[in-house]
Amino acid sequence: MHEKGSQDRVVPVPNLLDYFRTSIECVISDQGVEVEPQATHYVVNLLTLFSRSEELYDDDGETFGLKPLALMLADAADAPSAADRSACLQRIGDVALFVSGFFADSLASHAVDLDYYIHMGGSAYGSLSEEVRGTFRGRAFARTYSELATKFQVLVDVLNEMRARERQESDVDLLRAYSVWRKTGSKRAENLLRQQGVVPLTTGSAIRRH
């Protein structure tokens, strides 16, 4: 019989929005990173939205799941209007941030890894910021999308730390942490390595222990 561990816990919360806001602000403060309040608010709303599977997964009546980012990008390129293209770009950024933030480890077994999601998501938000600039929507969101693009890696680290804390994870997969650091330059992955006595080298491919 499977024995439930901390990672299987279901923690009831009275308000999911407040829960995500408190969690993300705590991690941002602890990690000493700077993220504009508007971008933090956007991510909190995104997490709350995607907590409902029907908002995260695509359902065309025949298939149910996540469309590959490359196909989403193709949809953006073929979009019939600027509004449709913007919606596609936002979808790419949102999905890439959520997946790389909460399912980064699962990407190790996929054809595309975390660095691909970070590149696609950051680029999508950056393009979206330029697309809406000068429009009514842009006056409210262009700066936020630009911040999401610039701080995409930072936000991925924040979400990864949120996930680890919630699941009370203490074991560190050194090879995975090193792979993430090497591919993305993740400060969180670097700190995890250093906490385990591993010094990641900026040149060459070797790592050494103290």
mmCIF file with all atom_site columns, C-alpha atoms in Angstrom:
data_model
loop_
_atom_site.group_PDB
_atom_site.id
_atom_site.type_symbol
_atom_site.label_atom_id
_atom_site.label_alt_id
_atom_site.label_comp_id
_atom_site.label_asym_id
_atom_site.label_entity_id
_atom_site.label_seq_id
_atom_site.pdbx_PDB_ins_code
_atom_site.Cartn_x
_atom_site.Cartn_y
_atom_site.Cartn_z
_atom_site.occupancy
_atom_site.B_iso_or_equiv
_atom_site.pdbx_formal_charge
_atom_site.auth_seq_id
_atom_site.auth_comp_id
_atom_site.auth_asym_id
_atom_site.auth_atom_id
_atom_site.pdbx_PDB_model_num
ATOM 1   C CA . MET A 1 1   ? 0.000   0.000  0.000   1.00 0.00 ? 1   MET A CA 1
ATOM 2   C CA . HIS A 1 2   ? 1.271   3.421  -0.888  1.00 0.00 ? 2   HIS A CA 1
ATOM 3   C CA . GLU A 1 3   ? 2.115   5.482  2.181   1.00 0.00 ? 3   GLU A CA 1
ATOM 4   C CA . LYS A 1 4   ? 1.349   9.130  1.783   1.00 0.00 ? 4   LYS A CA 1
ATOM 5   C CA . GLY A 1 5   ? 4.261   11.482 2.225   1.00 0.00 ? 5   GLY A CA 1
ATOM 6   C CA . SER A 1 6   ? 4.546   15.246 2.425   1.00 0.00 ? 6   SER A CA 1
ATOM 7   C CA . GLN A 1 7   ? 4.405   15.529 -1.358  1.00 0.00 ? 7   GLN A CA 1
ATOM 8   C CA . ASP A 1 8   ? 0.940   13.927 -1.359  1.00 0.00 ? 8   ASP A CA 1
ATOM 9   C CA . ARG A 1 9   ? -0.580  16.327 1.143   1.00 0.00 ? 9   ARG A CA 1
ATOM 10  C CA . VAL A 1 10  ? -3.632  18.334 0.178   1.00 0.00 ? 10  VAL A CA 1
ATOM 11  C CA . VAL A 1 11  ? -3.637  21.578 2.124   1.00 0.00 ? 11  VAL A CA 1
ATOM 12  C CA . PRO A 1 12  ? -6.966  23.404 2.242   1.00 0.00 ? 12  PRO A CA 1
ATOM 13  C CA . VAL A 1 13  ? -6.674  27.183 1.907   1.00 0.00 ? 13  VAL A CA 1
ATOM 14  C CA . PRO A 1 14  ? -9.508  29.680 2.390   1.00 0.00 ? 14  PRO A CA 1
ATOM 15  C CA . ASN A 1 15  ? -8.432  31.899 -0.526  1.00 0.00 ? 15  ASN A CA 1
ATOM 16  C CA . LEU A 1 16  ? -6.220  30.576 -3.308  1.00 0.00 ? 16  LEU A CA 1
ATOM 17  C CA . LEU A 1 17  ? -5.353  34.047 -4.611  1.00 0.00 ? 17  LEU A CA 1
ATOM 18  C CA . ASP A 1 18  ? -4.115  35.187 -1.190  1.00 0.00 ? 18  ASP A CA 1
ATOM 19  C CA . TYR A 1 19  ? -2.248  31.918 -0.722  1.00 0.00 ? 19  TYR A CA 1
ATOM 20  C CA . PHE A 1 20  ? -0.317  32.323 -3.974  1.00 0.00 ? 20  PHE A CA 1
ATOM 21  C CA . ARG A 1 21  ? 0.333   36.001 -3.286  1.00 0.00 ? 21  ARG A CA 1
ATOM 22  C CA . THR A 1 22  ? 1.768   35.316 0.168   1.00 0.00 ? 22  THR A CA 1
ATOM 23  C CA . SER A 1 23  ? 3.864   32.398 -1.100  1.00 0.00 ? 23  SER A CA 1
ATOM 24  C CA . ILE A 1 24  ? 5.392   34.206 -4.060  1.00 0.00 ? 24  ILE A CA 1
ATOM 25  C CA . GLU A 1 25  ? 6.101   37.393 -2.131  1.00 0.00 ? 25  GLU A CA 1
ATOM 26  C CA . CYS A 1 26  ? 7.820   35.356 0.590   1.00 0.00 ? 26  CYS A CA 1
ATOM 27  C CA . VAL A 1 27  ? 10.094  33.590 -1.909  1.00 0.00 ? 27  VAL A CA 1
ATOM 28  C CA . ILE A 1 28  ? 10.903  36.817 -3.766  1.00 0.00 ? 28  ILE A CA 1
ATOM 29  C CA . SER A 1 29  ? 11.898  38.417 -0.468  1.00 0.00 ? 29  SER A CA 1
ATOM 30  C CA . ASP A 1 30  ? 13.955  35.425 0.677   1.00 0.00 ? 30  ASP A CA 1
ATOM 31  C CA . GLN A 1 31  ? 15.783  35.146 -2.638  1.00 0.00 ? 31  GLN A CA 1
ATOM 32  C CA . GLY A 1 32  ? 16.541  38.871 -2.686  1.00 0.00 ? 32  GLY A CA 1
ATOM 33  C CA . VAL A 1 33  ? 15.337  39.348 -6.255  1.00 0.00 ? 33  VAL A CA 1
ATOM 34  C CA . GLU A 1 34  ? 13.477  42.335 -7.648  1.00 0.00 ? 34  GLU A CA 1
ATOM 35  C CA . VAL A 1 35  ? 10.204  41.877 -9.498  1.00 0.00 ? 35  VAL A CA 1
ATOM 36  C CA . GLU A 1 36  ? 7.804   44.737 -10.141 1.00 0.00 ? 36  GLU A CA 1
ATOM 37  C CA . PRO A 1 37  ? 4.524   44.464 -8.204  1.00 0.00 ? 37  PRO A CA 1
ATOM 38  C CA . GLN A 1 38  ? 2.479   44.432 -11.428 1.00 0.00 ? 38  GLN A CA 1
ATOM 39  C CA . ALA A 1 39  ? 4.402   41.400 -12.693 1.00 0.00 ? 39  ALA A CA 1
ATOM 40  C CA . THR A 1 40  ? 4.017   39.634 -9.353  1.00 0.00 ? 40  THR A CA 1
ATOM 41  C CA . HIS A 1 41  ? 0.270   40.332 -9.431  1.00 0.00 ? 41  HIS A CA 1
ATOM 42  C CA . TYR A 1 42  ? 0.107   38.931 -12.974 1.00 0.00 ? 42  TYR A CA 1
ATOM 43  C CA . VAL A 1 43  ? 1.825   35.690 -11.945 1.00 0.00 ? 43  VAL A CA 1
ATOM 44  C CA . VAL A 1 44  ? -0.430  35.302 -8.899  1.00 0.00 ? 44  VAL A CA 1
ATOM 45  C CA . ASN A 1 45  ? -3.498  35.643 -11.116 1.00 0.00 ? 45  ASN A CA 1
ATOM 46  C CA . LEU A 1 46  ? -1.987  33.181 -13.603 1.00 0.00 ? 46  LEU A CA 1
ATOM 47  C CA . LEU A 1 47  ? -1.406  30.552 -10.915 1.00 0.00 ? 47  LEU A CA 1
ATOM 48  C CA . THR A 1 48  ? -4.951  31.001 -9.644  1.00 0.00 ? 48  THR A CA 1
ATOM 49  C CA . LEU A 1 49  ? -6.352  30.696 -13.167 1.00 0.00 ? 49  LEU A CA 1
ATOM 50  C CA . PHE A 1 50  ? -4.327  27.591 -14.070 1.00 0.00 ? 50  PHE A CA 1
ATOM 51  C CA . SER A 1 51  ? -5.312  25.873 -10.834 1.00 0.00 ? 51  SER A CA 1
ATOM 52  C CA . ARG A 1 52  ? -8.418  24.979 -12.874 1.00 0.00 ? 52  ARG A CA 1
ATOM 53  C CA . SER A 1 53  ? -7.437  22.331 -15.412 1.00 0.00 ? 53  SER A CA 1
ATOM 54  C CA . GLU A 1 54  ? -9.934  23.560 -17.997 1.00 0.00 ? 54  GLU A CA 1
ATOM 55  C CA . GLU A 1 55  ? -8.000  26.835 -18.165 1.00 0.00 ? 55  GLU A CA 1
ATOM 56  C CA . LEU A 1 56  ? -4.605  25.194 -18.534 1.00 0.00 ? 56  LEU A CA 1
ATOM 57  C CA . TYR A 1 57  ? -5.341  22.403 -21.006 1.00 0.00 ? 57  TYR A CA 1
ATOM 58  C CA . ASP A 1 58  ? -6.609  22.683 -24.559 1.00 0.00 ? 58  ASP A CA 1
ATOM 59  C CA . ASP A 1 59  ? -9.796  20.796 -25.364 1.00 0.00 ? 59  ASP A CA 1
ATOM 60  C CA . ASP A 1 60  ? -10.989 20.711 -28.967 1.00 0.00 ? 60  ASP A CA 1
ATOM 61  C CA . GLY A 1 61  ? -13.508 17.939 -28.381 1.00 0.00 ? 61  GLY A CA 1
ATOM 62  C CA . GLU A 1 62  ? -11.156 15.231 -29.630 1.00 0.00 ? 62  GLU A CA 1
ATOM 63  C CA . THR A 1 63  ? -7.944  15.791 -27.705 1.00 0.00 ? 63  THR A CA 1
ATOM 64  C CA . PHE A 1 64  ? -7.294  17.137 -24.232 1.00 0.00 ? 64  PHE A CA 1
ATOM 65  C CA . GLY A 1 65  ? -3.891  18.370 -23.150 1.00 0.00 ? 65  GLY A CA 1
ATOM 66  C CA . LEU A 1 66  ? -1.233  20.981 -23.739 1.00 0.00 ? 66  LEU A CA 1
ATOM 67  C CA . LYS A 1 67  ? -0.458  21.944 -27.313 1.00 0.00 ? 67  LYS A CA 1
ATOM 68  C CA . PRO A 1 68  ? 3.314   22.040 -27.983 1.00 0.00 ? 68  PRO A CA 1
ATOM 69  C CA . LEU A 1 69  ? 4.774   25.541 -27.802 1.00 0.00 ? 69  LEU A CA 1
ATOM 70  C CA . ALA A 1 70  ? 6.010   25.315 -31.389 1.00 0.00 ? 70  ALA A CA 1
ATOM 71  C CA . LEU A 1 71  ? 2.434   24.770 -32.599 1.00 0.00 ? 71  LEU A CA 1
ATOM 72  C CA . MET A 1 72  ? 1.245   27.683 -30.473 1.00 0.00 ? 72  MET A CA 1
ATOM 73  C CA . LEU A 1 73  ? 3.907   29.821 -32.142 1.00 0.00 ? 73  LEU A CA 1
ATOM 74  C CA . ALA A 1 74  ? 2.656   28.684 -35.538 1.00 0.00 ? 74  ALA A CA 1
ATOM 75  C CA . ASP A 1 75  ? -0.868  29.714 -34.479 1.00 0.00 ? 75  ASP A CA 1
ATOM 76  C CA . ALA A 1 76  ? 0.495   33.157 -33.590 1.00 0.00 ? 76  ALA A CA 1
ATOM 77  C CA . ALA A 1 77  ? 2.185   33.481 -36.982 1.00 0.00 ? 77  ALA A CA 1
ATOM 78  C CA . ASP A 1 78  ? -1.038  32.495 -38.777 1.00 0.00 ? 78  ASP A CA 1
ATOM 79  C CA . ALA A 1 79  ? -3.351  34.555 -36.565 1.00 0.00 ? 79  ALA A CA 1
ATOM 80  C CA . PRO A 1 80  ? -6.000  36.425 -38.599 1.00 0.00 ? 80  PRO A CA 1
ATOM 81  C CA . SER A 1 81  ? -5.759  39.610 -36.520 1.00 0.00 ? 81  SER A CA 1
ATOM 82  C CA . ALA A 1 82  ? -3.427  41.481 -34.186 1.00 0.00 ? 82  ALA A CA 1
ATOM 83  C CA . ALA A 1 83  ? -5.714  40.660 -31.261 1.00 0.00 ? 83  ALA A CA 1
ATOM 84  C CA . ASP A 1 84  ? -5.595  36.943 -32.067 1.00 0.00 ? 84  ASP A CA 1
ATOM 85  C CA . ARG A 1 85  ? -1.821  37.046 -32.411 1.00 0.00 ? 85  ARG A CA 1
ATOM 86  C CA . SER A 1 86  ? -1.497  38.797 -29.062 1.00 0.00 ? 86  SER A CA 1
ATOM 87  C CA . ALA A 1 87  ? -3.731  36.173 -27.446 1.00 0.00 ? 87  ALA A CA 1
ATOM 88  C CA . CYS A 1 88  ? -1.527  33.391 -28.878 1.00 0.00 ? 88  CYS A CA 1
ATOM 89  C CA . LEU A 1 89  ? 1.665   35.054 -27.641 1.00 0.00 ? 89  LEU A CA 1
ATOM 90  C CA . GLN A 1 90  ? 0.190   35.522 -24.184 1.00 0.00 ? 90  GLN A CA 1
ATOM 91  C CA . ARG A 1 91  ? -0.849  31.875 -24.119 1.00 0.00 ? 91  ARG A CA 1
ATOM 92  C CA . ILE A 1 92  ? 2.701   30.794 -25.010 1.00 0.00 ? 92  ILE A CA 1
ATOM 93  C CA . GLY A 1 93  ? 4.204   32.933 -22.264 1.00 0.00 ? 93  GLY A CA 1
ATOM 94  C CA . ASP A 1 94  ? 1.662   31.835 -19.670 1.00 0.00 ? 94  ASP A CA 1
ATOM 95  C CA . VAL A 1 95  ? 1.947   28.113 -20.374 1.00 0.00 ? 95  VAL A CA 1
ATOM 96  C CA . ALA A 1 96  ? 5.750   28.224 -20.606 1.00 0.00 ? 96  ALA A CA 1
ATOM 97  C CA . LEU A 1 97  ? 6.004   30.031 -17.272 1.00 0.00 ? 97  LEU A CA 1
ATOM 98  C CA . PHE A 1 98  ? 3.609   27.687 -15.490 1.00 0.00 ? 98  PHE A CA 1
ATOM 99  C CA . VAL A 1 99  ? 5.168   24.496 -16.848 1.00 0.00 ? 99  VAL A CA 1
ATOM 100 C CA . SER A 1 100 ? 8.782   25.557 -16.313 1.00 0.00 ? 100 SER A CA 1
ATOM 101 C CA . GLY A 1 101 ? 7.906   26.876 -12.870 1.00 0.00 ? 101 GLY A CA 1
ATOM 102 C CA . PHE A 1 102 ? 6.082   23.832 -11.519 1.00 0.00 ? 102 PHE A CA 1
ATOM 103 C CA . PHE A 1 103 ? 7.061   20.912 -13.777 1.00 0.00 ? 103 PHE A CA 1
ATOM 104 C CA . ALA A 1 104 ? 10.698  21.680 -14.542 1.00 0.00 ? 104 ALA A CA 1
ATOM 105 C CA . ASP A 1 105 ? 11.931  18.261 -13.399 1.00 0.00 ? 105 ASP A CA 1
ATOM 106 C CA . SER A 1 106 ? 9.510   16.411 -15.677 1.00 0.00 ? 106 SER A CA 1
ATOM 107 C CA . LEU A 1 107 ? 10.959  18.229 -18.701 1.00 0.00 ? 107 LEU A CA 1
ATOM 108 C CA . ALA A 1 108 ? 14.251  16.358 -18.253 1.00 0.00 ? 108 ALA A CA 1
ATOM 109 C CA . SER A 1 109 ? 12.728  13.325 -19.955 1.00 0.00 ? 109 SER A CA 1
ATOM 110 C CA . HIS A 1 110 ? 11.251  15.319 -22.852 1.00 0.00 ? 110 HIS A CA 1
ATOM 111 C CA . ALA A 1 111 ? 12.743  16.163 -26.219 1.00 0.00 ? 111 ALA A CA 1
ATOM 112 C CA . VAL A 1 112 ? 12.832  19.817 -25.153 1.00 0.00 ? 112 VAL A CA 1
ATOM 113 C CA . ASP A 1 113 ? 14.097  20.844 -21.731 1.00 0.00 ? 113 ASP A CA 1
ATOM 114 C CA . LEU A 1 114 ? 13.705  23.792 -19.393 1.00 0.00 ? 114 LEU A CA 1
ATOM 115 C CA . ASP A 1 115 ? 15.923  26.139 -21.421 1.00 0.00 ? 115 ASP A CA 1
ATOM 116 C CA . TYR A 1 116 ? 13.574  25.783 -24.405 1.00 0.00 ? 116 TYR A CA 1
ATOM 117 C CA . TYR A 1 117 ? 10.546  26.724 -22.325 1.00 0.00 ? 117 TYR A CA 1
ATOM 118 C CA . ILE A 1 118 ? 12.375  29.701 -20.822 1.00 0.00 ? 118 ILE A CA 1
ATOM 119 C CA . HIS A 1 119 ? 13.446  30.921 -24.258 1.00 0.00 ? 119 HIS A CA 1
ATOM 120 C CA . MET A 1 120 ? 10.002  30.482 -25.785 1.00 0.00 ? 120 MET A CA 1
ATOM 121 C CA . GLY A 1 121 ? 8.157   32.032 -22.861 1.00 0.00 ? 121 GLY A CA 1
ATOM 122 C CA . GLY A 1 122 ? 10.466  35.006 -22.482 1.00 0.00 ? 122 GLY A CA 1
ATOM 123 C CA . SER A 1 123 ? 10.452  35.671 -26.221 1.00 0.00 ? 123 SER A CA 1
ATOM 124 C CA . ALA A 1 124 ? 6.646   35.449 -26.356 1.00 0.00 ? 124 ALA A CA 1
ATOM 125 C CA . TYR A 1 125 ? 6.182   37.976 -23.562 1.00 0.00 ? 125 TYR A CA 1
ATOM 126 C CA . GLY A 1 126 ? 8.774   40.248 -25.163 1.00 0.00 ? 126 GLY A CA 1
ATOM 127 C CA . SER A 1 127 ? 7.012   40.120 -28.533 1.00 0.00 ? 127 SER A CA 1
ATOM 128 C CA . LEU A 1 128 ? 3.663   40.659 -26.816 1.00 0.00 ? 128 LEU A CA 1
ATOM 129 C CA . SER A 1 129 ? 4.983   43.764 -25.095 1.00 0.00 ? 129 SER A CA 1
ATOM 130 C CA . GLU A 1 130 ? 5.966   45.207 -28.478 1.00 0.00 ? 130 GLU A CA 1
ATOM 131 C CA . GLU A 1 131 ? 2.696   44.114 -30.109 1.00 0.00 ? 131 GLU A CA 1
ATOM 132 C CA . VAL A 1 132 ? 0.454   45.937 -27.648 1.00 0.00 ? 132 VAL A CA 1
ATOM 133 C CA . ARG A 1 133 ? 2.631   49.005 -27.140 1.00 0.00 ? 133 ARG A CA 1
ATOM 134 C CA . GLY A 1 134 ? 0.770   52.105 -28.228 1.00 0.00 ? 134 GLY A CA 1
ATOM 135 C CA . THR A 1 135 ? -2.651  50.461 -27.899 1.00 0.00 ? 135 THR A CA 1
ATOM 136 C CA . PHE A 1 136 ? -5.227  50.934 -25.138 1.00 0.00 ? 136 PHE A CA 1
ATOM 137 C CA . ARG A 1 137 ? -4.296  47.522 -23.734 1.00 0.00 ? 137 ARG A CA 1
ATOM 138 C CA . GLY A 1 138 ? -0.642  48.365 -23.998 1.00 0.00 ? 138 GLY A CA 1
ATOM 139 C CA . ARG A 1 139 ? -0.962  51.386 -21.752 1.00 0.00 ? 139 ARG A CA 1
ATOM 140 C CA . ALA A 1 140 ? -1.964  48.993 -18.978 1.00 0.00 ? 140 ALA A CA 1
ATOM 141 C CA . PHE A 1 141 ? 0.089   45.869 -19.751 1.00 0.00 ? 141 PHE A CA 1
ATOM 142 C CA . ALA A 1 142 ? 3.056   46.571 -22.060 1.00 0.00 ? 142 ALA A CA 1
ATOM 143 C CA . ARG A 1 143 ? 5.408   47.285 -19.155 1.00 0.00 ? 143 ARG A CA 1
ATOM 144 C CA . THR A 1 144 ? 4.236   44.190 -17.286 1.00 0.00 ? 144 THR A CA 1
ATOM 145 C CA . TYR A 1 145 ? 4.805   41.937 -20.299 1.00 0.00 ? 145 TYR A CA 1
ATOM 146 C CA . SER A 1 146 ? 8.259   43.467 -20.718 1.00 0.00 ? 146 SER A CA 1
ATOM 147 C CA . GLU A 1 147 ? 9.051   42.731 -17.055 1.00 0.00 ? 147 GLU A CA 1
ATOM 148 C CA . LEU A 1 148 ? 7.832   39.149 -17.460 1.00 0.00 ? 148 LEU A CA 1
ATOM 149 C CA . ALA A 1 149 ? 10.121  38.754 -20.478 1.00 0.00 ? 149 ALA A CA 1
ATOM 150 C CA . THR A 1 150 ? 13.142  40.247 -18.743 1.00 0.00 ? 150 THR A CA 1
ATOM 151 C CA . LYS A 1 151 ? 12.609  38.404 -15.449 1.00 0.00 ? 151 LYS A CA 1
ATOM 152 C CA . PHE A 1 152 ? 11.356  35.111 -16.897 1.00 0.00 ? 152 PHE A CA 1
ATOM 153 C CA . GLN A 1 153 ? 14.281  33.079 -15.528 1.00 0.00 ? 153 GLN A CA 1
ATOM 154 C CA . VAL A 1 154 ? 13.965  34.795 -12.157 1.00 0.00 ? 154 VAL A CA 1
ATOM 155 C CA . LEU A 1 155 ? 10.261  33.974 -11.975 1.00 0.00 ? 155 LEU A CA 1
ATOM 156 C CA . VAL A 1 156 ? 10.917  30.351 -12.946 1.00 0.00 ? 156 VAL A CA 1
ATOM 157 C CA . ASP A 1 157 ? 13.344  30.118 -10.023 1.00 0.00 ? 157 ASP A CA 1
ATOM 158 C CA . VAL A 1 158 ? 10.750  31.673 -7.720  1.00 0.00 ? 158 VAL A CA 1
ATOM 159 C CA . LEU A 1 159 ? 8.053   29.210 -8.771  1.00 0.00 ? 159 LEU A CA 1
ATOM 160 C CA . ASN A 1 160 ? 10.441  26.264 -8.487  1.00 0.00 ? 160 ASN A CA 1
ATOM 161 C CA . GLU A 1 161 ? 11.241  27.322 -4.937  1.00 0.00 ? 161 GLU A CA 1
ATOM 162 C CA . MET A 1 162 ? 7.538   27.734 -4.128  1.00 0.00 ? 162 MET A CA 1
ATOM 163 C CA . ARG A 1 163 ? 6.908   24.190 -5.324  1.00 0.00 ? 163 ARG A CA 1
ATOM 164 C CA . ALA A 1 164 ? 9.838   22.773 -3.350  1.00 0.00 ? 164 ALA A CA 1
ATOM 165 C CA . ARG A 1 165 ? 8.739   24.491 -0.151  1.00 0.00 ? 165 ARG A CA 1
ATOM 166 C CA . GLU A 1 166 ? 5.135   23.382 -0.483  1.00 0.00 ? 166 GLU A CA 1
ATOM 167 C CA . ARG A 1 167 ? 6.172   19.782 -1.046  1.00 0.00 ? 167 ARG A CA 1
ATOM 168 C CA . GLN A 1 168 ? 8.813   20.081 1.685   1.00 0.00 ? 168 GLN A CA 1
ATOM 169 C CA . GLU A 1 169 ? 11.460  18.689 -0.625  1.00 0.00 ? 169 GLU A CA 1
ATOM 170 C CA . SER A 1 170 ? 14.874  18.280 0.990   1.00 0.00 ? 170 SER A CA 1
ATOM 171 C CA . ASP A 1 171 ? 16.694  15.908 -1.374  1.00 0.00 ? 171 ASP A CA 1
ATOM 172 C CA . VAL A 1 172 ? 18.663  17.555 -4.159  1.00 0.00 ? 172 VAL A CA 1
ATOM 173 C CA . ASP A 1 173 ? 19.214  15.855 -7.505  1.00 0.00 ? 173 ASP A CA 1
ATOM 174 C CA . LEU A 1 174 ? 22.709  17.175 -8.165  1.00 0.00 ? 174 LEU A CA 1
ATOM 175 C CA . LEU A 1 175 ? 22.863  16.096 -11.792 1.00 0.00 ? 175 LEU A CA 1
ATOM 176 C CA . ARG A 1 176 ? 19.509  17.717 -12.542 1.00 0.00 ? 176 ARG A CA 1
ATOM 177 C CA . ALA A 1 177 ? 20.444  20.884 -10.659 1.00 0.00 ? 177 ALA A CA 1
ATOM 178 C CA . TYR A 1 178 ? 23.718  21.094 -12.573 1.00 0.00 ? 178 TYR A CA 1
ATOM 179 C CA . SER A 1 179 ? 21.952  20.493 -15.892 1.00 0.00 ? 179 SER A CA 1
ATOM 180 C CA . VAL A 1 180 ? 19.468  23.285 -15.140 1.00 0.00 ? 180 VAL A CA 1
ATOM 181 C CA . TRP A 1 181 ? 22.268  25.637 -14.085 1.00 0.00 ? 181 TRP A CA 1
ATOM 182 C CA . ARG A 1 182 ? 24.362  24.847 -17.159 1.00 0.00 ? 182 ARG A CA 1
ATOM 183 C CA . LYS A 1 183 ? 21.457  25.314 -19.593 1.00 0.00 ? 183 LYS A CA 1
ATOM 184 C CA . THR A 1 184 ? 19.725  28.305 -18.015 1.00 0.00 ? 184 THR A CA 1
ATOM 185 C CA . GLY A 1 185 ? 22.112  29.992 -15.602 1.00 0.00 ? 185 GLY A CA 1
ATOM 186 C CA . SER A 1 186 ? 19.531  29.547 -12.836 1.00 0.00 ? 186 SER A CA 1
ATOM 187 C CA . LYS A 1 187 ? 20.637  31.250 -9.614  1.00 0.00 ? 187 LYS A CA 1
ATOM 188 C CA . ARG A 1 188 ? 18.456  28.863 -7.614  1.00 0.00 ? 188 ARG A CA 1
ATOM 189 C CA . ALA A 1 189 ? 20.125  25.820 -9.185  1.00 0.00 ? 189 ALA A CA 1
ATOM 190 C CA . GLU A 1 190 ? 23.549  27.361 -8.503  1.00 0.00 ? 190 GLU A CA 1
ATOM 191 C CA . ASN A 1 191 ? 22.639  27.944 -4.859  1.00 0.00 ? 191 ASN A CA 1
ATOM 192 C CA . LEU A 1 192 ? 21.374  24.368 -4.488  1.00 0.00 ? 192 LEU A CA 1
ATOM 193 C CA . LEU A 1 193 ? 24.678  23.077 -5.840  1.00 0.00 ? 193 LEU A CA 1
ATOM 194 C CA . ARG A 1 194 ? 26.717  25.271 -3.530  1.00 0.00 ? 194 ARG A CA 1
ATOM 195 C CA . GLN A 1 195 ? 24.636  24.181 -0.526  1.00 0.00 ? 195 GLN A CA 1
ATOM 196 C CA . GLN A 1 196 ? 25.667  20.610 -1.362  1.00 0.00 ? 196 GLN A CA 1
ATOM 197 C CA . GLY A 1 197 ? 29.341  21.569 -1.593  1.00 0.00 ? 197 GLY A CA 1
ATOM 198 C CA . VAL A 1 198 ? 29.434  21.651 -5.395  1.00 0.00 ? 198 VAL A CA 1
ATOM 199 C CA . VAL A 1 199 ? 31.087  24.623 -7.080  1.00 0.00 ? 199 VAL A CA 1
ATOM 200 C CA . PRO A 1 200 ? 29.679  25.118 -10.596 1.00 0.00 ? 200 PRO A CA 1
ATOM 201 C CA . LEU A 1 201 ? 32.388  26.322 -12.943 1.00 0.00 ? 201 LEU A CA 1
ATOM 202 C CA . THR A 1 202 ? 31.665  29.061 -15.455 1.00 0.00 ? 202 THR A CA 1
ATOM 203 C CA . THR A 1 203 ? 34.189  27.588 -17.898 1.00 0.00 ? 203 THR A CA 1
ATOM 204 C CA . GLY A 1 204 ? 34.686  23.976 -18.859 1.00 0.00 ? 204 GLY A CA 1
ATOM 205 C CA . SER A 1 205 ? 32.360  21.156 -17.986 1.00 0.00 ? 205 SER A CA 1
ATOM 206 C CA . ALA A 1 206 ? 33.768  19.897 -14.684 1.00 0.00 ? 206 ALA A CA 1
ATOM 207 C CA . ILE A 1 207 ? 32.341  20.407 -11.218 1.00 0.00 ? 207 ILE A CA 1
ATOM 208 C CA . ARG A 1 208 ? 34.188  19.864 -7.996  1.00 0.00 ? 208 ARG A CA 1
ATOM 209 C CA . ARG A 1 209 ? 33.281  19.401 -4.352  1.00 0.00 ? 209 ARG A CA 1
ATOM 210 C CA . HIS A 1 210 ? 34.841  21.271 -1.439  1.00 0.00 ? 210 HIS A CA 1
#
